[in-house]
XYZ file of C-alpha atoms in Angstrom:
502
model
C 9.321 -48.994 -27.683
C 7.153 -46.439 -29.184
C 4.177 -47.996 -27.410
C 5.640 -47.590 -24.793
C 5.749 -44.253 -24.783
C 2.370 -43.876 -25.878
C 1.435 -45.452 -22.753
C 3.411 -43.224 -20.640
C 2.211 -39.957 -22.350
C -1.188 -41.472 -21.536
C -0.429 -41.416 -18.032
C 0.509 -38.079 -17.417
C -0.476 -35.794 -20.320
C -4.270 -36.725 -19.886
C -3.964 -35.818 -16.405
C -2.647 -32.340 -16.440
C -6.313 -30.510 -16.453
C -8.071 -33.330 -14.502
C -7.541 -34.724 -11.001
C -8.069 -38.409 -12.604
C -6.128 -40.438 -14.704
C -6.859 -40.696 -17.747
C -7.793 -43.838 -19.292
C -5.876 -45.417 -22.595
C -7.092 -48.457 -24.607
C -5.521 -51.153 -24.185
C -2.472 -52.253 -25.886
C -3.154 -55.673 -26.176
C -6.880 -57.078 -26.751
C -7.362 -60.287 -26.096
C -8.703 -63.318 -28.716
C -9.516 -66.170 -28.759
C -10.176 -68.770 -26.141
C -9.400 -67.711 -22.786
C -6.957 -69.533 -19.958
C -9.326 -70.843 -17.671
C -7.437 -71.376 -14.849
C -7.367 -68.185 -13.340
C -5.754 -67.144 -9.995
C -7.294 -66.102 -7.170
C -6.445 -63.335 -4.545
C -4.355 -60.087 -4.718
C -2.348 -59.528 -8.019
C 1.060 -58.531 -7.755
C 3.256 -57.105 -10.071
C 5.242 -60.346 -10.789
C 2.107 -62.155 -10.134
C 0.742 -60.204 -13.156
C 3.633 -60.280 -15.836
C 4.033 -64.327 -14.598
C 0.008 -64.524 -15.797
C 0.418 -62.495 -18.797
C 3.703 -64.230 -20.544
C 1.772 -67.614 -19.860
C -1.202 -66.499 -21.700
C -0.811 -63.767 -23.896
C -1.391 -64.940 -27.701
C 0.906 -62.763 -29.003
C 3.416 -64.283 -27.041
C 2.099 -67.452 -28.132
C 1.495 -66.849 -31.608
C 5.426 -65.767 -31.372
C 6.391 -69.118 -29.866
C 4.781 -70.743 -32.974
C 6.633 -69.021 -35.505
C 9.324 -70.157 -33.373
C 8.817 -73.572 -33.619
C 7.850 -73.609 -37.627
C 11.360 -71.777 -38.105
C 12.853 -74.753 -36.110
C 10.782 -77.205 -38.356
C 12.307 -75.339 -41.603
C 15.700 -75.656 -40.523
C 15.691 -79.286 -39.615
C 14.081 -79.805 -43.526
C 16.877 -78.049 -44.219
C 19.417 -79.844 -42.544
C 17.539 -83.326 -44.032
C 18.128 -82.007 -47.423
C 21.985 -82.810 -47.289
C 20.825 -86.277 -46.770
C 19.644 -89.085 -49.771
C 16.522 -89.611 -50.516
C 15.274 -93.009 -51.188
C 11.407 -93.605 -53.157
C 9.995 -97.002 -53.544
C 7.285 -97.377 -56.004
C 4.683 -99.430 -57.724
C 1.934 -99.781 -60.034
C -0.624 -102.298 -61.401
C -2.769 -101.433 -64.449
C -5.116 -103.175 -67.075
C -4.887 -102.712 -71.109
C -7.283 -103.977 -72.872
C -7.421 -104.515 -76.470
C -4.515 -103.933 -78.638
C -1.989 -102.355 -76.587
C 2.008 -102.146 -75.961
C 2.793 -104.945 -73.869
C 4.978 -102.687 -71.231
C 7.867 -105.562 -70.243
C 8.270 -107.263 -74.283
C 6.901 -104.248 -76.079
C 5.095 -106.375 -78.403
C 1.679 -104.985 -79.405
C -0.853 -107.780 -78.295
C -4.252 -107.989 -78.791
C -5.870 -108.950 -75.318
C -6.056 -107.886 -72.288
C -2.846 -107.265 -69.837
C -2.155 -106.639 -66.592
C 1.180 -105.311 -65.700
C 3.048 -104.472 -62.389
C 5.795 -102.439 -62.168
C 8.434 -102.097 -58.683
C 11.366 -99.717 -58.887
C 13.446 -98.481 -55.794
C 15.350 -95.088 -56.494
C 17.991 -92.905 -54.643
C 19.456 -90.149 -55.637
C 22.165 -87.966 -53.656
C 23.577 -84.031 -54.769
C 27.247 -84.460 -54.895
C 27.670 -80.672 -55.789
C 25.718 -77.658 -55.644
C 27.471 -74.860 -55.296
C 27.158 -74.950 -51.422
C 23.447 -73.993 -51.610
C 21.945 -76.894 -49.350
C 25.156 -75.925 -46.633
C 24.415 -72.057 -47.137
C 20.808 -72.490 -46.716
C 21.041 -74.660 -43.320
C 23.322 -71.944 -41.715
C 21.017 -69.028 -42.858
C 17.808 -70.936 -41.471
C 19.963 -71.834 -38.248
C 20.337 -67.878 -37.789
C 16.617 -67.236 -38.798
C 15.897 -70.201 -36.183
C 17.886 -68.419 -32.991
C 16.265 -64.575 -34.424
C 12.822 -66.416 -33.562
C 14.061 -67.269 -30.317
C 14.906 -63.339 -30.007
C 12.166 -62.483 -31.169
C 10.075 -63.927 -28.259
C 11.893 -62.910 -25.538
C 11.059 -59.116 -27.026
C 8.062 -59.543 -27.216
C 7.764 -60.924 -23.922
C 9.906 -57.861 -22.882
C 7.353 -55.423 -24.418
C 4.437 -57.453 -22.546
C 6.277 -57.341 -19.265
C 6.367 -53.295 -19.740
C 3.016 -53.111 -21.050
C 1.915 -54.924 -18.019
C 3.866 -52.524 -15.730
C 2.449 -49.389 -16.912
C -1.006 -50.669 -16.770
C -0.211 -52.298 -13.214
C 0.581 -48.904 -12.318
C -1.970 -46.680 -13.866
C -4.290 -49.098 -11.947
C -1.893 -48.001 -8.542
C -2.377 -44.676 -9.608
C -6.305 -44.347 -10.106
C -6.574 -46.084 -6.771
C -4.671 -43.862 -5.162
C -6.691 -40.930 -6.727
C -9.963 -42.443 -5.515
C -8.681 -42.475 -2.043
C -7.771 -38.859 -2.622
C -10.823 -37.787 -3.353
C -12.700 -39.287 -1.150
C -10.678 -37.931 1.662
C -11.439 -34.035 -0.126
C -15.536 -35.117 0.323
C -15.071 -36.176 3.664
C -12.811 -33.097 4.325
C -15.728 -30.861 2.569
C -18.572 -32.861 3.958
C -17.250 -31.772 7.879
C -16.634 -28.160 6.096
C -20.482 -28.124 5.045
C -21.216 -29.205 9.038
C -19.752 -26.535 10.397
C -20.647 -23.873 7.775
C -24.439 -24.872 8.555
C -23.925 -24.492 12.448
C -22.117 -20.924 11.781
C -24.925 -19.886 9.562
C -27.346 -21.078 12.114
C -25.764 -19.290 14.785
C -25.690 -16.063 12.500
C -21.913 -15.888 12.040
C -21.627 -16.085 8.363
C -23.555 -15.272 5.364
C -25.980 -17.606 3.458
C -24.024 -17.403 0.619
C -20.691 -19.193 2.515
C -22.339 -22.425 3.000
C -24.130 -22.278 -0.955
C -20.821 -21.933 -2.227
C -19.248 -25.313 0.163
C -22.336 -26.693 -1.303
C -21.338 -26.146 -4.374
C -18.115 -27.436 -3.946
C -19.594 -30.716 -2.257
C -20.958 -31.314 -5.029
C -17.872 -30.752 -7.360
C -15.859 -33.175 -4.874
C -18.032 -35.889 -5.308
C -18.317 -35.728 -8.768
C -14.644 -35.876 -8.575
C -14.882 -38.945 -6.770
C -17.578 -40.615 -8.937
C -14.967 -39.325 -11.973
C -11.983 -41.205 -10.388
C -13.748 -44.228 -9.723
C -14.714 -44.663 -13.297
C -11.679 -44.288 -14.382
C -10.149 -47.056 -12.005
C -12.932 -49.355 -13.075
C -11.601 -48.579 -16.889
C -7.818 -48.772 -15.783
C -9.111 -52.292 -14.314
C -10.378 -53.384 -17.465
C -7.300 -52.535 -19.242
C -5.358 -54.478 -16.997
C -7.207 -57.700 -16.954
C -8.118 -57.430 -20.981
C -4.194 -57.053 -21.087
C -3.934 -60.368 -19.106
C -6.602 -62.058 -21.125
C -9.183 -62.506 -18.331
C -12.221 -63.389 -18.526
C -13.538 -60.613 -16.475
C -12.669 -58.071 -14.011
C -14.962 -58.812 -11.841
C -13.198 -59.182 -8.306
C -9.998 -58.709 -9.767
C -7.933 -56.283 -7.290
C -4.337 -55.914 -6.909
C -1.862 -55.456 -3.874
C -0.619 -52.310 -3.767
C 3.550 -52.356 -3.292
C 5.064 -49.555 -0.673
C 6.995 -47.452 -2.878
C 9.247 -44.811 -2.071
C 8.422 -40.872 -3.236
C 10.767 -39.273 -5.969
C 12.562 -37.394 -3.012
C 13.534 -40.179 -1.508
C 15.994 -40.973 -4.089
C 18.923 -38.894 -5.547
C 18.240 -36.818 -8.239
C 18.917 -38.993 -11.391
C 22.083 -38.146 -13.725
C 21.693 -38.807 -17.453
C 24.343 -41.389 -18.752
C 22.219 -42.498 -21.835
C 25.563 -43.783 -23.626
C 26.238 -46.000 -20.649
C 22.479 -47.199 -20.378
C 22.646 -47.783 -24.414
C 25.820 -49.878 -24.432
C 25.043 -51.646 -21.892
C 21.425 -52.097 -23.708
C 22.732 -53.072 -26.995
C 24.320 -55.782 -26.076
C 21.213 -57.656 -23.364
C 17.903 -56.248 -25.708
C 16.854 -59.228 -27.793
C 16.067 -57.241 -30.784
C 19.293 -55.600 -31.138
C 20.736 -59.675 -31.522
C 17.863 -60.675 -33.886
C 18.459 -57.828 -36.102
C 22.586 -58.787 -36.351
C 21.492 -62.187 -36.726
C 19.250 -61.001 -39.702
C 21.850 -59.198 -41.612
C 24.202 -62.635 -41.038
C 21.415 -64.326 -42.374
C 20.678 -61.764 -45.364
C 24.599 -62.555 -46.451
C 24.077 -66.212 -46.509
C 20.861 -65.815 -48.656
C 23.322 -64.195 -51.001
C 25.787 -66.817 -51.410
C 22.889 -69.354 -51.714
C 21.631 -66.642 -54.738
C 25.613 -67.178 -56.222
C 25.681 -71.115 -55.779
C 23.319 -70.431 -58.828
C 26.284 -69.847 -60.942
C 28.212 -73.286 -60.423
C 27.528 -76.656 -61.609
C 25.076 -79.210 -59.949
C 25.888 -82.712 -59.645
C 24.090 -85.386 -58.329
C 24.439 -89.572 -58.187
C 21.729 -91.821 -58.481
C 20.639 -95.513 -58.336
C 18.117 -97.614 -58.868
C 16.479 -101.424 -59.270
C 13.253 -102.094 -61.247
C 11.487 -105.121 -62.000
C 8.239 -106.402 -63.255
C 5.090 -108.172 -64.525
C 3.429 -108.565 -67.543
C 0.382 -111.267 -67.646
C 0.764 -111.634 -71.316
C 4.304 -113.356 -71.314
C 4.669 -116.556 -72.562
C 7.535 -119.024 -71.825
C 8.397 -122.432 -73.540
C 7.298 -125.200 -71.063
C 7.940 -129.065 -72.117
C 4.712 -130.825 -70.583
C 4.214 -134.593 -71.287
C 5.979 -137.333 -73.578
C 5.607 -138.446 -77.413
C 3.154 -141.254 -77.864
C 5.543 -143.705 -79.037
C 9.175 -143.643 -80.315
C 10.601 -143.082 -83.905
C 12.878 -145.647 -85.860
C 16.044 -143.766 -87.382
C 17.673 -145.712 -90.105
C 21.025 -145.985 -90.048
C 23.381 -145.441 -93.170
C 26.437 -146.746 -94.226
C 29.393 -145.459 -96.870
C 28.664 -147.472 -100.251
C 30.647 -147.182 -103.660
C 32.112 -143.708 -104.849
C 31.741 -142.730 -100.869
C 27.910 -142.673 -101.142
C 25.256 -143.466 -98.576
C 23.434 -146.750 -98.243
C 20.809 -147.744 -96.046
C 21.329 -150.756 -94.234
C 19.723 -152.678 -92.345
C 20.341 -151.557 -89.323
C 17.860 -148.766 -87.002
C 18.112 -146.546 -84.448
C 14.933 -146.578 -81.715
C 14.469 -142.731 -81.092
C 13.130 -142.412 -77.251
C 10.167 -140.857 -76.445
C 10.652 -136.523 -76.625
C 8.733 -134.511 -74.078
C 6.113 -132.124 -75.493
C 6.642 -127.922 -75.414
C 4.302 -125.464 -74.475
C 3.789 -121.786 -74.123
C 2.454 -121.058 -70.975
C 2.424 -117.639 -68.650
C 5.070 -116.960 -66.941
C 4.949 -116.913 -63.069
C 4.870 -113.803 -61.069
C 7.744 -114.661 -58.897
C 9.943 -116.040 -61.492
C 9.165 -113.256 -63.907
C 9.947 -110.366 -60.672
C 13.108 -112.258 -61.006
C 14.048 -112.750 -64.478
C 13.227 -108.590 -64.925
C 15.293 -107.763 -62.164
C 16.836 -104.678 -63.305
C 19.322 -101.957 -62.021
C 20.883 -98.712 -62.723
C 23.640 -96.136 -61.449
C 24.206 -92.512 -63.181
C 25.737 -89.112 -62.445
C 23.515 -86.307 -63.309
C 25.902 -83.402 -64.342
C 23.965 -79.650 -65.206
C 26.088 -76.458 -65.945
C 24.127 -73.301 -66.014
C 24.659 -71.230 -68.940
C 21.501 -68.970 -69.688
C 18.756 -68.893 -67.870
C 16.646 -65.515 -68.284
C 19.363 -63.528 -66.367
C 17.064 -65.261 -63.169
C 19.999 -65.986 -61.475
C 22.039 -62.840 -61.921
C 18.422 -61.104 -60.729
C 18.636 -63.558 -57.486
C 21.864 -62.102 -57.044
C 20.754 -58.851 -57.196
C 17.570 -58.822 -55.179
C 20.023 -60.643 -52.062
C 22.390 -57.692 -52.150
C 19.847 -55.314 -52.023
C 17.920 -57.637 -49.181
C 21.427 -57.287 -47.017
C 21.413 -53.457 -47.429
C 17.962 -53.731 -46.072
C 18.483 -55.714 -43.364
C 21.550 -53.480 -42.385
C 19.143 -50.799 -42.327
C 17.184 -52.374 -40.061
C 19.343 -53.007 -37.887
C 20.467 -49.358 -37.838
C 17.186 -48.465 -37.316
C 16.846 -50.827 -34.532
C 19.894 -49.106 -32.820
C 18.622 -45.613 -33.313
C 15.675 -46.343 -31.775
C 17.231 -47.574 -28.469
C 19.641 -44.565 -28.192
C 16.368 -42.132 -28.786
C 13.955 -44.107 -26.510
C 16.781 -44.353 -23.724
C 17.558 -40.859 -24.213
C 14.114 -39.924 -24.114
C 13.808 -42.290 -21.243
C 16.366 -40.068 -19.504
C 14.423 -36.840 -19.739
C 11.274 -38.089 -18.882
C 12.343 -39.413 -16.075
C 14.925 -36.328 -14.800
C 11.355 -34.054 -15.921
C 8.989 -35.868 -13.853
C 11.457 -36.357 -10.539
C 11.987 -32.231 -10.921
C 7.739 -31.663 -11.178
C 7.752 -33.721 -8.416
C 9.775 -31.926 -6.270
C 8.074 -28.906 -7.490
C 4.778 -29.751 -6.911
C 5.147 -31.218 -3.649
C 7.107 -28.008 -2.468
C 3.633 -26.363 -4.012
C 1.890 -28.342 -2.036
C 2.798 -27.531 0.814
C 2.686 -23.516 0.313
C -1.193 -24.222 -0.632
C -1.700 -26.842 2.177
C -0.620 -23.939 4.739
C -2.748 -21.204 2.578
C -5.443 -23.694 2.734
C -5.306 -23.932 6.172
C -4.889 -20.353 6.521
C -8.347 -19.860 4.423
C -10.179 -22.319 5.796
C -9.824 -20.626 9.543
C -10.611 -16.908 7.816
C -13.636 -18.704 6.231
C -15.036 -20.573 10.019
C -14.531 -17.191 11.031
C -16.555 -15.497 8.204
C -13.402 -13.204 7.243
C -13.426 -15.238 3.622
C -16.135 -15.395 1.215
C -17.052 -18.904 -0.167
C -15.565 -18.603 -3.323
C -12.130 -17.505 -2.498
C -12.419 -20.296 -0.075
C -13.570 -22.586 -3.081
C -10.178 -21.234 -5.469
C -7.954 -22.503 -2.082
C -9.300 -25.627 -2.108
C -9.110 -26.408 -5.605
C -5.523 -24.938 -5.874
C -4.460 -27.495 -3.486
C -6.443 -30.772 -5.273
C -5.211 -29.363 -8.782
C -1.455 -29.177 -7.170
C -1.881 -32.541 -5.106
C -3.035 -34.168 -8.345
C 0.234 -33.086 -10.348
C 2.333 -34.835 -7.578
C 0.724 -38.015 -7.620
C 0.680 -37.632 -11.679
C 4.520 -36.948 -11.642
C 5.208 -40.091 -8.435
C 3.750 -42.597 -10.903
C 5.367 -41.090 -13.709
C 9.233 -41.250 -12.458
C 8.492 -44.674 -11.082
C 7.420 -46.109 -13.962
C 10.189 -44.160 -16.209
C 12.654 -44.906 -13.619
C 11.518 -48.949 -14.114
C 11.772 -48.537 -17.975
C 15.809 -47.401 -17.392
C 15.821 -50.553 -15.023
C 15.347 -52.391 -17.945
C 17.500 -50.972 -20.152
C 20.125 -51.931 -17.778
C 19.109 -55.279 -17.585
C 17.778 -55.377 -14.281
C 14.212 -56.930 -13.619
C 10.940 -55.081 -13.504
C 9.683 -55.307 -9.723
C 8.141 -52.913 -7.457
């Protein structure tokens, strides 16, 4: 909110020896490419912040680190699942080499295939994986958070630069009005002069202040055009050229009660709608899941796995019987003779033909099959030393939730002291405004009162002059101070949840 602020100061504390506005630079410059489809017509308010939280980058750029928090948590979540690999290979050894399927060294050249499928699941690990998906599931909805704020802090932005805009305008028309009012002065000071009723030195000093006036005017216009710029460069626009916006009818400071300060109301009822008071709770939930994923360190992982492998090897041989003996083989056949020993007689045996072996290479398919392989293991690893790396994990997440506490504090502080502030500024500027419009009218009558001694050459030119510019310098510290509670009084709006509108 402390831009915020800074804009507001800008406002008002720039304008306090000037009857402009003073101009800021804008809060938000815009990059990269521009939205090309750009309305036509008056701009509104709503019209404005609708334009601006469509195109702004840093709202954009927001909404991406959005979605790539989203993307982490759904890895996250896919980590409980299994995870499944298929692989292969094919390579060439040549020479004498390991044969990768037999390992027999052979001396020629070998290709080999290899085809494994692999899973592997964590059974155990020290609810890490389940620790980590709720912390990135509170990191996820912080990112959501984080662009509504920052579409909150465009929507103000947009407001006080909507309304410096108002306010230039308005000071333009003012001035103008003080020519034209000096202009007729000038008239008539020439026709009294003429007719020998005043001095020459009455109508060099209206002269003088002519001149003033429209330097005034030439001032306040600048300073719209640059209040223009800073609007449009705030909505990423190409250009301000015929950009203009629609003026609302709002009500004057004394129109409404005089405010009462209930800044502990306003901040509980802030705390619990501002986005970044949520984001920072959900940050410190967050921290104190990052620290029992640091202490799952300390337990046991285990994990199952599976797997099936096969191959190919070019160099296996297998036994192949191709093709029949020649012709067949006569067996003679023995019979039991004296003292129980052998004696050929004269019978024989026809052996049939025998079929032939051969080594031959073994087919791919049949060797994929015949190497069919597969596996199943439990992986089990207990910590016991590792560099203290764990303990130091430990360590750093403690300190990380103390931090984000802090933060979070912070956060809070902030609110109270902006709404606080929020409450004097605006109670301040409502009282000036009173004030000066009270003042305004005491110089408006002495004015008037000055202006008839001067027609009637009772009143030198440059008390005349110090009249006139009394009443601009008080005129311009009412129309300083209406802008000033309006947009203060939005910013409490806000802070009680209610939408910024004119």
């Amino acid at each position: 909110m402390k831009r915020f602020y800074w804009l507001l100061m800008s406002m008002s504390a720039g304008m306090l020896t000037s009857p402009v506005l003073a101009q800021t630079p804008p809060t938000q410059p815009p990059a990269g490419t521009l939205s090309p489809a750009v309305p036509t017509g008056p701009w509104t308010l709503q019209r404005s912040i609708d334009y601006a939280l469509q195109n702004n980058l840093t709202v954009r750029q927001q909404q991406l680190t959005s979605t790539l928090q989203n993307a982490t948590l759904r890895q996250s979540q896919a980590a409980l699942l299994p995870t499944a690999n298929l692989s292969g290979t094919q390579a060439w050894n040549y020479g004498t080499s390991l044969d990768p399927l037999t390992n027999d060294f052979v001396s020629q050249t070998i290709r080999s295939n290899n085809f494994s499928a692999n899973s592997q699941v964590t059974l155990f690990a020290g609810f890490q994986l389940r620790n980590t998906v709720k912390r990135n599931a509170l990191d996820a909805e912080a990112s959501l958070l984080d662009i509504d704020k920052s579409r909150n802090d465009l929507a103000l932005n947009v407001a006080s630069a909507f309304l410096q805009l108002v306010l230039a305008e308005e000071l333009v028309r003012t001035n103008e009005v003080r020519v034209s009012s000096t202009q007729a002065q000038v008239e008539r000071t020439q026709k009294l002069l003429k007719a020998g009723a005043i001095p020459e030195s009455n109508l060099l000093d209206i002269q003088a202040q002519l001149a003033s006036d429209e330097l005034n005017v030439i001032t306040a216009q600048n300073q719209r055009d640059l209040a223009r710029l800073s609007l449009t460069q705030l909505l990423n626009l190409p250009s301000p050229t015929g950009f203009q916006i629609e003026v609302p009818p709002l009500a004057d400071p004394d129109d409404e009660p005089l405010l009462s300060a209930d800044p502990d109301g306003t901040y509980q009822t802030a705390q619990s709608l501002l986005p970044e008071i949520k984001a920072a709770d959900l940050r410190v939930r967050s921290a104190q899941r990052s620290l029992d994923i640091a202490r799952g360190a300390y337990y046991p992982r285990l994990a199952f796995g599976a797997g099936i492998f096969t191959g190919f090897s070019s160099s296996r041989l297998a036994r192949v019987f191709n093709g029949d003996s020649t012709e067949a083989v006569a067996v003679p056949v023995f019979q039991p003779g004296v003292g129980g020993q052998p004696v050929p007689s004269q019978y024989f045996l026809l052996q049939p033909k025998q079929a032939i072996p051969e080594l031959l290479p073994s087919g791919f398919t049949s060797q994929l099959k015949d190497n069919l392989g597969k596996s199943l293991q439990f992986s089990l690893q207990i910590p016991i030393l590792n560099g203290l790396q764990t303990r130091t994990g430990v360590q750093r997440a403690q300190i990380n939730i103390q931090q984000q506490e802090l933060r979070a504090e912070q956060t809070r502080l902030q609110l109270r002291q902006s709404i606080q502030q929020s409450y004097a500024d605006a109670i301040a500027a409502q009282r000036r405004y009173l004030s000066a419009r009270r003042q305004v009218e005491a110089l408006t009558t002495a004015y008037r009162n000055a202006e008839i001694r001067f027609n009637n050459g009772l009143l030198n030119g440059t008390e005349f002059n110090i009249a006139k510019n009394n009443l601009t310098a008080a005129e311009s510290t009412m129309i300083q101070a209406k802008y000033e509670f309006i947009f203060r009084r939005k910013v409490l709006d806000f802070y009680q949840g209610r939408p910024i509108s004119l």
